Amino acid sequence: MINIRQATPDELPQIKDLWKKCFGDPSAYIDVFFQKFAAVDQVLVVEEAGEINSMAVMLPSSLELSDGNVVPVGYVYALATNPYMQGKGHARQLLAYADQYLKERGMKAMILVPASPSLHRFFDALGMDECFSTRKVEILTSNLTGNTEGASMEVISPSEYNEIRESFLMRTFHMTYSDHMIQFQQIGSHLSGGDLYKIVVDGEVGCAAIEYVQQRRLLVKELILSPEKMAKAVEIIASQMEASRYHIRTPAFWDGLPGSYPQAFGMIKWYDHGLKNKWFSRQDAYLGLAFD
């Protein structure tokens, strides 16, 4: 018989092992997450005969609506099931339990990012809506011009990053992050050789969260800057961070870089149906970093 509940401290080694087995993240990344950013009792687990078969971390967050109101939501992170136990409905039951967990804590919605595009249909069947898109493009070094005139970039603190980010996204439908969670992104970027950056193009100040996903592949998890200045922002990034391919994400509701296209990214399950009417389409909503 399975038991779905909050995790206990003695189960942390099992939780870390399951996380690493399912996602392949470095142990240092997982250790820092639990040392600084989430308590063990924020993890919901499916346990059977003393074995943790499924897990998900419940992170309190918030959404800013286009009218400026901010509402509390639960962000479901690191949803994982042991590969040998898949197909038994554990994730479905865990998320049903998570619904009640989040509602009891005053959350107005559940948000998650499917681990792969193929899972969008699965979460749709659980009552979740495709709500967030990201605009993405892949740029090869052969497509760069090398023109960085009027552009610069420098490492910045999580609080400065967040201030710049929110100055651009104010009064749009988007996920907001605490400085504490932006710091978690910075640590993840550090582990791959990247960081948080201030990008200045022709006097305009933007920001970018950058990490290497492979030795020669660079991921700009979000580039926040006016669309007409994004191309030069990529040039300055490429001049300072060598790669063969640059994967760039920008908010879907901006035109973005030439050749970019919107792609479904995050999903939402509303508990407050009155709020559901305050968003229009997934291309009007921005999740951004998502720690995916």
PDB file of C-alpha atoms in Angstrom:
ATOM      1  CA  MET A   1       0.000   0.000   0.000  1.00  0.00           C
ATOM      2  CA  ILE A   2       1.362   3.429  -0.912  1.00  0.00           C
ATOM      3  CA  ASN A   3       1.516   6.384   1.423  1.00  0.00           C
ATOM      4  CA  ILE A   4       1.498   9.977   0.101  1.00  0.00           C
ATOM      5  CA  ARG A   5       2.743  12.574   2.566  1.00  0.00           C
ATOM      6  CA  GLN A   6       5.373  15.180   3.388  1.00  0.00           C
ATOM      7  CA  ALA A   7       8.909  13.817   3.531  1.00  0.00           C
ATOM      8  CA  THR A   8      10.856  13.424   6.771  1.00  0.00           C
ATOM      9  CA  PRO A   9      14.514  14.414   7.350  1.00  0.00           C
ATOM     10  CA  ASP A  10      15.725  10.795   7.454  1.00  0.00           C
ATOM     11  CA  GLU A  11      14.432  10.338   3.891  1.00  0.00           C
ATOM     12  CA  LEU A  12      16.619  13.071   2.419  1.00  0.00           C
ATOM     13  CA  PRO A  13      19.290  10.624   1.107  1.00  0.00           C
ATOM     14  CA  GLN A  14      16.595   8.670  -0.770  1.00  0.00           C
ATOM     15  CA  ILE A  15      15.139  11.891  -2.157  1.00  0.00           C
ATOM     16  CA  LYS A  16      18.527  13.049  -3.410  1.00  0.00           C
ATOM     17  CA  ASP A  17      19.211   9.660  -5.005  1.00  0.00           C
ATOM     18  CA  LEU A  18      15.846   9.707  -6.789  1.00  0.00           C
ATOM     19  CA  TRP A  19      16.423  13.276  -8.024  1.00  0.00           C
ATOM     20  CA  LYS A  20      19.854  12.382  -9.395  1.00  0.00           C
ATOM     21  CA  LYS A  21      18.583   9.181 -10.997  1.00  0.00           C
ATOM     22  CA  CYS A  22      15.731  10.967 -12.781  1.00  0.00           C
ATOM     23  CA  PHE A  23      17.384  14.249 -13.802  1.00  0.00           C
ATOM     24  CA  GLY A  24      21.128  13.607 -13.717  1.00  0.00           C
ATOM     25  CA  ASP A  25      21.860  16.895 -11.936  1.00  0.00           C
ATOM     26  CA  PRO A  26      25.234  17.228 -10.163  1.00  0.00           C
ATOM     27  CA  SER A  27      25.193  16.241  -6.500  1.00  0.00           C
ATOM     28  CA  ALA A  28      26.482  19.721  -5.616  1.00  0.00           C
ATOM     29  CA  TYR A  29      23.388  21.311  -7.199  1.00  0.00           C
ATOM     30  CA  ILE A  30      21.005  19.022  -5.297  1.00  0.00           C
ATOM     31  CA  ASP A  31      22.899  19.506  -2.025  1.00  0.00           C
ATOM     32  CA  VAL A  32      22.779  23.302  -2.284  1.00  0.00           C
ATOM     33  CA  PHE A  33      19.061  23.195  -3.052  1.00  0.00           C
ATOM     34  CA  PHE A  34      18.274  21.438   0.214  1.00  0.00           C
ATOM     35  CA  GLN A  35      20.905  23.276   2.247  1.00  0.00           C
ATOM     36  CA  LYS A  36      19.724  26.771   1.291  1.00  0.00           C
ATOM     37  CA  PHE A  37      16.467  26.830  -0.641  1.00  0.00           C
ATOM     38  CA  ALA A  38      13.980  24.173   0.456  1.00  0.00           C
ATOM     39  CA  ALA A  39      13.202  22.275   3.636  1.00  0.00           C
ATOM     40  CA  VAL A  40      12.585  18.543   3.524  1.00  0.00           C
ATOM     41  CA  ASP A  41       8.957  19.028   4.604  1.00  0.00           C
ATOM     42  CA  GLN A  42       8.350  20.966   1.364  1.00  0.00           C
ATOM     43  CA  VAL A  43       8.856  17.685  -0.494  1.00  0.00           C
ATOM     44  CA  LEU A  44       5.810  15.489  -1.069  1.00  0.00           C
ATOM     45  CA  VAL A  45       6.574  11.810  -1.589  1.00  0.00           C
ATOM     46  CA  VAL A  46       4.946   8.560  -2.587  1.00  0.00           C
ATOM     47  CA  GLU A  47       6.328   5.932  -0.221  1.00  0.00           C
ATOM     48  CA  GLU A  48       5.789   2.190  -0.286  1.00  0.00           C
ATOM     49  CA  ALA A  49       7.389  -0.272   2.127  1.00  0.00           C
ATOM     50  CA  GLY A  50       9.938   2.324   3.172  1.00  0.00           C
ATOM     51  CA  GLU A  51      10.969   3.192  -0.395  1.00  0.00           C
ATOM     52  CA  ILE A  52      10.477   6.651  -1.921  1.00  0.00           C
ATOM     53  CA  ASN A  53       9.112   6.007  -5.405  1.00  0.00           C
ATOM     54  CA  SER A  54       7.968   9.518  -6.398  1.00  0.00           C
ATOM     55  CA  MET A  55       8.648  13.057  -5.210  1.00  0.00           C
ATOM     56  CA  ALA A  56       7.872  16.692  -5.914  1.00  0.00           C
ATOM     57  CA  VAL A  57       9.020  19.895  -4.216  1.00  0.00           C
ATOM     58  CA  MET A  58       6.371  22.516  -3.412  1.00  0.00           C
ATOM     59  CA  LEU A  59       7.883  25.993  -3.792  1.00  0.00           C
ATOM     60  CA  PRO A  60       5.774  28.996  -2.764  1.00  0.00           C
ATOM     61  CA  SER A  61       5.852  31.653  -5.465  1.00  0.00           C
ATOM     62  CA  SER A  62       3.641  34.313  -6.983  1.00  0.00           C
ATOM     63  CA  LEU A  63       2.163  35.480 -10.250  1.00  0.00           C
ATOM     64  CA  GLU A  64       1.782  39.104 -11.208  1.00  0.00           C
ATOM     65  CA  LEU A  65      -1.309  39.618 -13.351  1.00  0.00           C
ATOM     66  CA  SER A  66      -1.538  42.146 -16.149  1.00  0.00           C
ATOM     67  CA  ASP A  67      -3.612  44.413 -13.899  1.00  0.00           C
ATOM     68  CA  GLY A  68      -0.735  44.572 -11.403  1.00  0.00           C
ATOM     69  CA  ASN A  69      -2.277  42.309  -8.774  1.00  0.00           C
ATOM     70  CA  VAL A  70      -0.006  39.615  -7.324  1.00  0.00           C
ATOM     71  CA  VAL A  71      -1.406  36.225  -6.269  1.00  0.00           C
ATOM     72  CA  PRO A  72       0.281  33.343  -4.405  1.00  0.00           C
ATOM     73  CA  VAL A  73       0.851  30.124  -6.339  1.00  0.00           C
ATOM     74  CA  GLY A  74       2.636  26.849  -5.772  1.00  0.00           C
ATOM     75  CA  TYR A  75       5.457  25.986  -8.146  1.00  0.00           C
ATOM     76  CA  VAL A  76       5.972  22.220  -8.442  1.00  0.00           C
ATOM     77  CA  TYR A  77       9.650  21.477  -8.940  1.00  0.00           C
ATOM     78  CA  ALA A  78      11.584  18.237  -9.517  1.00  0.00           C
ATOM     79  CA  LEU A  79       8.527  16.039 -10.027  1.00  0.00           C
ATOM     80  CA  ALA A  80      10.102  12.615 -10.401  1.00  0.00           C
ATOM     81  CA  THR A  81       9.176   8.934 -10.359  1.00  0.00           C
ATOM     82  CA  ASN A  82      11.581   6.023 -10.166  1.00  0.00           C
ATOM     83  CA  PRO A  83      11.835   4.668 -13.749  1.00  0.00           C
ATOM     84  CA  TYR A  84      11.107   1.167 -12.454  1.00  0.00           C
ATOM     85  CA  MET A  85       7.841   2.355 -10.896  1.00  0.00           C
ATOM     86  CA  GLN A  86       6.435   4.373 -13.789  1.00  0.00           C
ATOM     87  CA  GLY A  87       3.029   3.481 -15.155  1.00  0.00           C
ATOM     88  CA  LYS A  88       1.511   2.875 -11.718  1.00  0.00           C
ATOM     89  CA  GLY A  89      -0.191   6.254 -11.434  1.00  0.00           C
ATOM     90  CA  HIS A  90       2.095   7.573  -8.698  1.00  0.00           C
ATOM     91  CA  ALA A  91       2.603  11.002 -10.280  1.00  0.00           C
ATOM     92  CA  ARG A  92      -1.140  11.370 -10.819  1.00  0.00           C
ATOM     93  CA  GLN A  93      -1.882  10.552  -7.180  1.00  0.00           C
ATOM     94  CA  LEU A  94       0.953  12.737  -5.923  1.00  0.00           C
ATOM     95  CA  LEU A  95      -0.342  15.768  -7.815  1.00  0.00           C
ATOM     96  CA  ALA A  96      -3.874  15.159  -6.520  1.00  0.00           C
ATOM     97  CA  TYR A  97      -2.433  15.252  -3.007  1.00  0.00           C
ATOM     98  CA  ALA A  98      -0.466  18.387  -3.940  1.00  0.00           C
ATOM     99  CA  ASP A  99      -3.720  20.117  -4.920  1.00  0.00           C
ATOM    100  CA  GLN A 100      -5.017  19.830  -1.372  1.00  0.00           C
ATOM    101  CA  TYR A 101      -1.611  20.697   0.113  1.00  0.00           C
ATOM    102  CA  LEU A 102      -1.414  23.946  -1.873  1.00  0.00           C
ATOM    103  CA  LYS A 103      -5.046  24.921  -1.332  1.00  0.00           C
ATOM    104  CA  GLU A 104      -4.637  24.564   2.443  1.00  0.00           C
ATOM    105  CA  ARG A 105      -1.750  27.037   2.246  1.00  0.00           C
ATOM    106  CA  GLY A 106      -3.770  29.649   0.387  1.00  0.00           C
ATOM    107  CA  MET A 107      -2.290  29.098  -3.069  1.00  0.00           C
ATOM    108  CA  LYS A 108      -4.479  30.152  -6.000  1.00  0.00           C
ATOM    109  CA  ALA A 109      -2.930  27.807  -8.570  1.00  0.00           C
ATOM    110  CA  MET A 110      -0.387  25.070  -9.212  1.00  0.00           C
ATOM    111  CA  ILE A 111       2.342  25.696 -11.796  1.00  0.00           C
ATOM    112  CA  LEU A 112       4.840  23.266 -13.289  1.00  0.00           C
ATOM    113  CA  VAL A 113       7.104  22.843 -16.303  1.00  0.00           C
ATOM    114  CA  PRO A 114       6.817  19.408 -17.947  1.00  0.00           C
ATOM    115  CA  ALA A 115      10.180  17.678 -18.265  1.00  0.00           C
ATOM    116  CA  SER A 116       9.537  17.092 -21.977  1.00  0.00           C
ATOM    117  CA  PRO A 117       7.026  18.347 -24.592  1.00  0.00           C
ATOM    118  CA  SER A 118       5.480  14.865 -24.759  1.00  0.00           C
ATOM    119  CA  LEU A 119       4.227  15.230 -21.177  1.00  0.00           C
ATOM    120  CA  HIS A 120       2.009  18.231 -21.902  1.00  0.00           C
ATOM    121  CA  ARG A 121      -0.837  15.892 -22.877  1.00  0.00           C
ATOM    122  CA  PHE A 122      -0.453  13.939 -19.617  1.00  0.00           C
ATOM    123  CA  PHE A 123      -0.762  17.068 -17.491  1.00  0.00           C
ATOM    124  CA  ASP A 124      -3.632  18.313 -19.643  1.00  0.00           C
ATOM    125  CA  ALA A 125      -5.512  15.155 -18.668  1.00  0.00           C
ATOM    126  CA  LEU A 126      -4.973  16.114 -15.014  1.00  0.00           C
ATOM    127  CA  GLY A 127      -6.798  19.409 -15.515  1.00  0.00           C
ATOM    128  CA  MET A 128      -3.815  21.644 -16.224  1.00  0.00           C
ATOM    129  CA  ASP A 129      -3.805  24.288 -18.961  1.00  0.00           C
ATOM    130  CA  GLU A 130      -0.931  25.310 -21.196  1.00  0.00           C
ATOM    131  CA  CYS A 131      -0.426  28.798 -19.850  1.00  0.00           C
ATOM    132  CA  PHE A 132       3.167  29.864 -20.458  1.00  0.00           C
ATOM    133  CA  SER A 133       5.277  30.054 -23.602  1.00  0.00           C
ATOM    134  CA  THR A 134       8.844  31.035 -24.181  1.00  0.00           C
ATOM    135  CA  ARG A 135      10.292  32.402 -27.424  1.00  0.00           C
ATOM    136  CA  LYS A 136      13.426  30.538 -28.436  1.00  0.00           C
ATOM    137  CA  VAL A 137      16.050  30.517 -31.138  1.00  0.00           C
ATOM    138  CA  GLU A 138      19.350  28.734 -31.772  1.00  0.00           C
ATOM    139  CA  ILE A 139      22.192  30.845 -33.133  1.00  0.00           C
ATOM    140  CA  LEU A 140      25.391  29.422 -34.615  1.00  0.00           C
ATOM    141  CA  THR A 141      28.691  31.244 -34.360  1.00  0.00           C
ATOM    142  CA  SER A 142      28.666  31.529 -38.155  1.00  0.00           C
ATOM    143  CA  ASN A 143      25.559  33.747 -37.881  1.00  0.00           C
ATOM    144  CA  LEU A 144      27.248  36.293 -35.607  1.00  0.00           C
ATOM    145  CA  THR A 145      28.585  39.589 -36.916  1.00  0.00           C
ATOM    146  CA  GLY A 146      31.000  40.418 -34.104  1.00  0.00           C
ATOM    147  CA  ASN A 147      29.529  43.911 -33.795  1.00  0.00           C
ATOM    148  CA  THR A 148      29.480  44.761 -30.082  1.00  0.00           C
ATOM    149  CA  GLU A 149      29.752  48.528 -30.380  1.00  0.00           C
ATOM    150  CA  GLY A 150      27.717  50.208 -27.672  1.00  0.00           C
ATOM    151  CA  ALA A 151      27.229  46.952 -25.742  1.00  0.00           C
ATOM    152  CA  SER A 152      28.656  45.613 -22.492  1.00  0.00           C
ATOM    153  CA  MET A 153      27.960  42.931 -19.912  1.00  0.00           C
ATOM    154  CA  GLU A 154      28.961  42.347 -16.303  1.00  0.00           C
ATOM    155  CA  VAL A 155      28.122  39.977 -13.456  1.00  0.00           C
ATOM    156  CA  ILE A 156      25.483  41.265 -11.047  1.00  0.00           C
ATOM    157  CA  SER A 157      23.868  40.210  -7.772  1.00  0.00           C
ATOM    158  CA  PRO A 158      20.538  38.361  -7.592  1.00  0.00           C
ATOM    159  CA  SER A 159      18.809  41.446  -6.153  1.00  0.00           C
ATOM    160  CA  GLU A 160      20.057  43.699  -8.968  1.00  0.00           C
ATOM    161  CA  TYR A 161      19.064  41.077 -11.528  1.00  0.00           C
ATOM    162  CA  ASN A 162      15.577  40.879 -10.050  1.00  0.00           C
ATOM    163  CA  GLU A 163      15.199  44.668 -10.057  1.00  0.00           C
ATOM    164  CA  ILE A 164      16.060  44.856 -13.763  1.00  0.00           C
ATOM    165  CA  ARG A 165      13.854  41.872 -14.585  1.00  0.00           C
ATOM    166  CA  GLU A 166      10.818  43.300 -12.852  1.00  0.00           C
ATOM    167  CA  SER A 167      11.301  46.753 -14.388  1.00  0.00           C
ATOM    168  CA  PHE A 168      10.704  45.192 -17.818  1.00  0.00           C
ATOM    169  CA  LEU A 169       7.960  42.722 -16.832  1.00  0.00           C
ATOM    170  CA  MET A 170       5.892  45.068 -14.669  1.00  0.00           C
ATOM    171  CA  ARG A 171       2.148  44.782 -15.361  1.00  0.00           C
ATOM    172  CA  THR A 172       2.533  41.733 -17.565  1.00  0.00           C
ATOM    173  CA  PHE A 173       1.286  38.262 -16.679  1.00  0.00           C
ATOM    174  CA  HIS A 174       4.441  36.626 -15.330  1.00  0.00           C
ATOM    175  CA  MET A 175       5.993  34.568 -12.572  1.00  0.00           C
ATOM    176  CA  THR A 176       7.852  36.617 -10.013  1.00  0.00           C
ATOM    177  CA  TYR A 177      10.816  35.227  -8.098  1.00  0.00           C
ATOM    178  CA  SER A 178      12.248  36.203  -4.739  1.00  0.00           C
ATOM    179  CA  ASP A 179      15.874  37.324  -4.608  1.00  0.00           C
ATOM    180  CA  HIS A 180      16.486  34.080  -2.723  1.00  0.00           C
ATOM    181  CA  MET A 181      15.304  31.990  -5.673  1.00  0.00           C
ATOM    182  CA  ILE A 182      17.238  34.117  -8.147  1.00  0.00           C
ATOM    183  CA  GLN A 183      20.274  33.271  -6.023  1.00  0.00           C
ATOM    184  CA  PHE A 184      19.518  29.586  -6.609  1.00  0.00           C
ATOM    185  CA  GLN A 185      19.610  30.249 -10.355  1.00  0.00           C
ATOM    186  CA  GLN A 186      22.957  31.989  -9.899  1.00  0.00           C
ATOM    187  CA  ILE A 187      24.409  28.987  -8.086  1.00  0.00           C
ATOM    188  CA  GLY A 188      23.147  26.669 -10.818  1.00  0.00           C
ATOM    189  CA  SER A 189      24.734  28.928 -13.415  1.00  0.00           C
ATOM    190  CA  HIS A 190      28.011  28.971 -11.462  1.00  0.00           C
ATOM    191  CA  LEU A 191      28.168  25.175 -11.452  1.00  0.00           C
ATOM    192  CA  SER A 192      28.087  25.168 -15.267  1.00  0.00           C
ATOM    193  CA  GLY A 193      30.429  28.129 -15.795  1.00  0.00           C
ATOM    194  CA  GLY A 194      27.818  30.852 -16.221  1.00  0.00           C
ATOM    195  CA  ASP A 195      26.273  33.577 -14.058  1.00  0.00           C
ATOM    196  CA  LEU A 196      23.714  36.386 -13.850  1.00  0.00           C
ATOM    197  CA  TYR A 197      24.571  39.379 -16.035  1.00  0.00           C
ATOM    198  CA  LYS A 198      23.628  42.982 -16.627  1.00  0.00           C
ATOM    199  CA  ILE A 199      23.513  43.607 -20.374  1.00  0.00           C
ATOM    200  CA  VAL A 200      23.763  47.203 -21.571  1.00  0.00           C
ATOM    201  CA  VAL A 201      23.017  47.975 -25.226  1.00  0.00           C
ATOM    202  CA  ASP A 202      23.082  51.565 -26.460  1.00  0.00           C
ATOM    203  CA  GLY A 203      22.375  52.835 -22.961  1.00  0.00           C
ATOM    204  CA  GLU A 204      19.499  50.466 -22.168  1.00  0.00           C
ATOM    205  CA  VAL A 205      20.035  48.127 -19.219  1.00  0.00           C
ATOM    206  CA  GLY A 206      18.728  44.549 -19.432  1.00  0.00           C
ATOM    207  CA  CYS A 207      19.655  41.207 -17.888  1.00  0.00           C
ATOM    208  CA  ALA A 208      20.415  37.605 -18.781  1.00  0.00           C
ATOM    209  CA  ALA A 209      20.740  34.349 -16.834  1.00  0.00           C
ATOM    210  CA  ILE A 210      23.285  32.143 -18.575  1.00  0.00           C
ATOM    211  CA  GLU A 211      24.610  28.616 -18.161  1.00  0.00           C
ATOM    212  CA  TYR A 212      26.472  26.049 -20.213  1.00  0.00           C
ATOM    213  CA  VAL A 213      24.366  22.963 -20.931  1.00  0.00           C
ATOM    214  CA  GLN A 214      27.277  21.261 -22.684  1.00  0.00           C
ATOM    215  CA  GLN A 215      30.901  22.233 -23.187  1.00  0.00           C
ATOM    216  CA  ARG A 216      30.179  24.041 -26.465  1.00  0.00           C
ATOM    217  CA  ARG A 217      26.485  24.885 -25.986  1.00  0.00           C
ATOM    218  CA  LEU A 218      25.382  27.982 -24.131  1.00  0.00           C
ATOM    219  CA  LEU A 219      21.853  28.482 -22.820  1.00  0.00           C
ATOM    220  CA  VAL A 220      20.575  31.971 -22.124  1.00  0.00           C
ATOM    221  CA  LYS A 221      17.664  30.920 -19.898  1.00  0.00           C
ATOM    222  CA  GLU A 222      16.149  34.354 -20.268  1.00  0.00           C
ATOM    223  CA  LEU A 223      17.231  37.495 -22.051  1.00  0.00           C
ATOM    224  CA  ILE A 224      15.278  40.528 -20.844  1.00  0.00           C
ATOM    225  CA  LEU A 225      15.801  43.566 -23.067  1.00  0.00           C
ATOM    226  CA  SER A 226      13.888  45.537 -25.681  1.00  0.00           C
ATOM    227  CA  PRO A 227      13.476  43.352 -28.790  1.00  0.00           C
ATOM    228  CA  GLU A 228      15.344  45.728 -31.085  1.00  0.00           C
ATOM    229  CA  LYS A 229      18.420  45.485 -28.850  1.00  0.00           C
ATOM    230  CA  MET A 230      18.471  41.721 -28.392  1.00  0.00           C
ATOM    231  CA  ALA A 231      20.620  40.926 -31.431  1.00  0.00           C
ATOM    232  CA  LYS A 232      23.469  43.090 -30.163  1.00  0.00           C
ATOM    233  CA  ALA A 233      23.013  41.589 -26.700  1.00  0.00           C
ATOM    234  CA  VAL A 234      23.697  38.158 -28.199  1.00  0.00           C
ATOM    235  CA  GLU A 235      26.813  39.553 -29.863  1.00  0.00           C
ATOM    236  CA  ILE A 236      28.239  40.804 -26.581  1.00  0.00           C
ATOM    237  CA  ILE A 237      27.396  37.516 -24.853  1.00  0.00           C
ATOM    238  CA  ALA A 238      29.127  35.551 -27.602  1.00  0.00           C
ATOM    239  CA  SER A 239      32.189  37.794 -27.448  1.00  0.00           C
ATOM    240  CA  GLN A 240      32.689  36.938 -23.778  1.00  0.00           C
ATOM    241  CA  MET A 241      31.373  33.372 -23.556  1.00  0.00           C
ATOM    242  CA  GLU A 242      32.661  31.058 -26.238  1.00  0.00           C
ATOM    243  CA  ALA A 243      30.382  28.358 -27.671  1.00  0.00           C
ATOM    244  CA  SER A 244      29.490  26.757 -30.971  1.00  0.00           C
ATOM    245  CA  ARG A 245      25.740  27.166 -30.433  1.00  0.00           C
ATOM    246  CA  TYR A 246      23.796  29.743 -28.473  1.00  0.00           C
ATOM    247  CA  HIS A 247      20.284  28.833 -27.312  1.00  0.00           C
ATOM    248  CA  ILE A 248      18.372  32.007 -26.456  1.00  0.00           C
ATOM    249  CA  ARG A 249      15.049  32.310 -24.633  1.00  0.00           C
ATOM    250  CA  THR A 250      13.064  35.543 -24.533  1.00  0.00           C
ATOM    251  CA  PRO A 251       9.488  36.395 -23.444  1.00  0.00           C
ATOM    252  CA  ALA A 252       6.977  35.107 -25.974  1.00  0.00           C
ATOM    253  CA  PHE A 253       4.954  38.340 -25.948  1.00  0.00           C
ATOM    254  CA  TRP A 254       7.876  40.280 -27.495  1.00  0.00           C
ATOM    255  CA  ASP A 255       8.918  39.889 -31.135  1.00  0.00           C
ATOM    256  CA  GLY A 256      12.346  38.721 -30.055  1.00  0.00           C
ATOM    257  CA  LEU A 257      15.241  37.713 -32.261  1.00  0.00           C
ATOM    258  CA  PRO A 258      14.958  36.977 -36.005  1.00  0.00           C
ATOM    259  CA  GLY A 259      14.041  33.347 -36.535  1.00  0.00           C
ATOM    260  CA  SER A 260      12.716  32.897 -32.998  1.00  0.00           C
ATOM    261  CA  TYR A 261       9.438  31.123 -32.381  1.00  0.00           C
ATOM    262  CA  PRO A 262       7.140  30.622 -29.366  1.00  0.00           C
ATOM    263  CA  GLN A 263       7.031  27.197 -27.746  1.00  0.00           C
ATOM    264  CA  ALA A 264       4.704  25.896 -25.034  1.00  0.00           C
ATOM    265  CA  PHE A 265       6.630  25.862 -21.777  1.00  0.00           C
ATOM    266  CA  GLY A 266       4.728  25.856 -18.472  1.00  0.00           C
ATOM    267  CA  MET A 267       1.283  24.703 -17.323  1.00  0.00           C
ATOM    268  CA  ILE A 268      -1.140  25.875 -14.670  1.00  0.00           C
ATOM    269  CA  LYS A 269      -4.046  24.476 -12.692  1.00  0.00           C
ATOM    270  CA  TRP A 270      -6.261  27.182 -11.277  1.00  0.00           C
ATOM    271  CA  TYR A 271      -7.912  26.812  -7.872  1.00  0.00           C
ATOM    272  CA  ASP A 272      -9.503  30.247  -8.163  1.00  0.00           C
ATOM    273  CA  HIS A 273     -11.562  30.179 -11.342  1.00  0.00           C
ATOM    274  CA  GLY A 274     -12.220  33.890 -11.192  1.00  0.00           C
ATOM    275  CA  LEU A 275      -8.497  34.464 -11.701  1.00  0.00           C
ATOM    276  CA  LYS A 276      -8.476  32.091 -14.663  1.00  0.00           C
ATOM    277  CA  ASN A 277     -10.340  34.687 -16.674  1.00  0.00           C
ATOM    278  CA  LYS A 278      -7.511  37.216 -16.219  1.00  0.00           C
ATOM    279  CA  TRP A 279      -5.183  35.601 -18.743  1.00  0.00           C
ATOM    280  CA  PHE A 280      -5.815  35.226 -22.450  1.00  0.00           C
ATOM    281  CA  SER A 281      -3.347  32.867 -24.092  1.00  0.00           C
ATOM    282  CA  ARG A 282      -0.093  31.148 -23.275  1.00  0.00           C
ATOM    283  CA  GLN A 283       1.806  33.663 -25.415  1.00  0.00           C
ATOM    284  CA  ASP A 284       0.651  36.429 -23.063  1.00  0.00           C
ATOM    285  CA  ALA A 285       2.141  34.702 -20.001  1.00  0.00           C
ATOM    286  CA  TYR A 286       5.803  34.438 -19.053  1.00  0.00           C
ATOM    287  CA  LEU A 287       7.436  31.975 -16.674  1.00  0.00           C
ATOM    288  CA  GLY A 288      11.078  32.678 -17.436  1.00  0.00           C
ATOM    289  CA  LEU A 289      13.770  31.008 -15.388  1.00  0.00           C
ATOM    290  CA  ALA A 290      11.675  28.108 -14.056  1.00  0.00           C
ATOM    291  CA  PHE A 291      14.850  26.368 -12.811  1.00  0.00           C
ATOM    292  CA  ASP A 292      14.286  23.696 -15.452  1.00  0.00           C
TER     293      ASP A 292
END
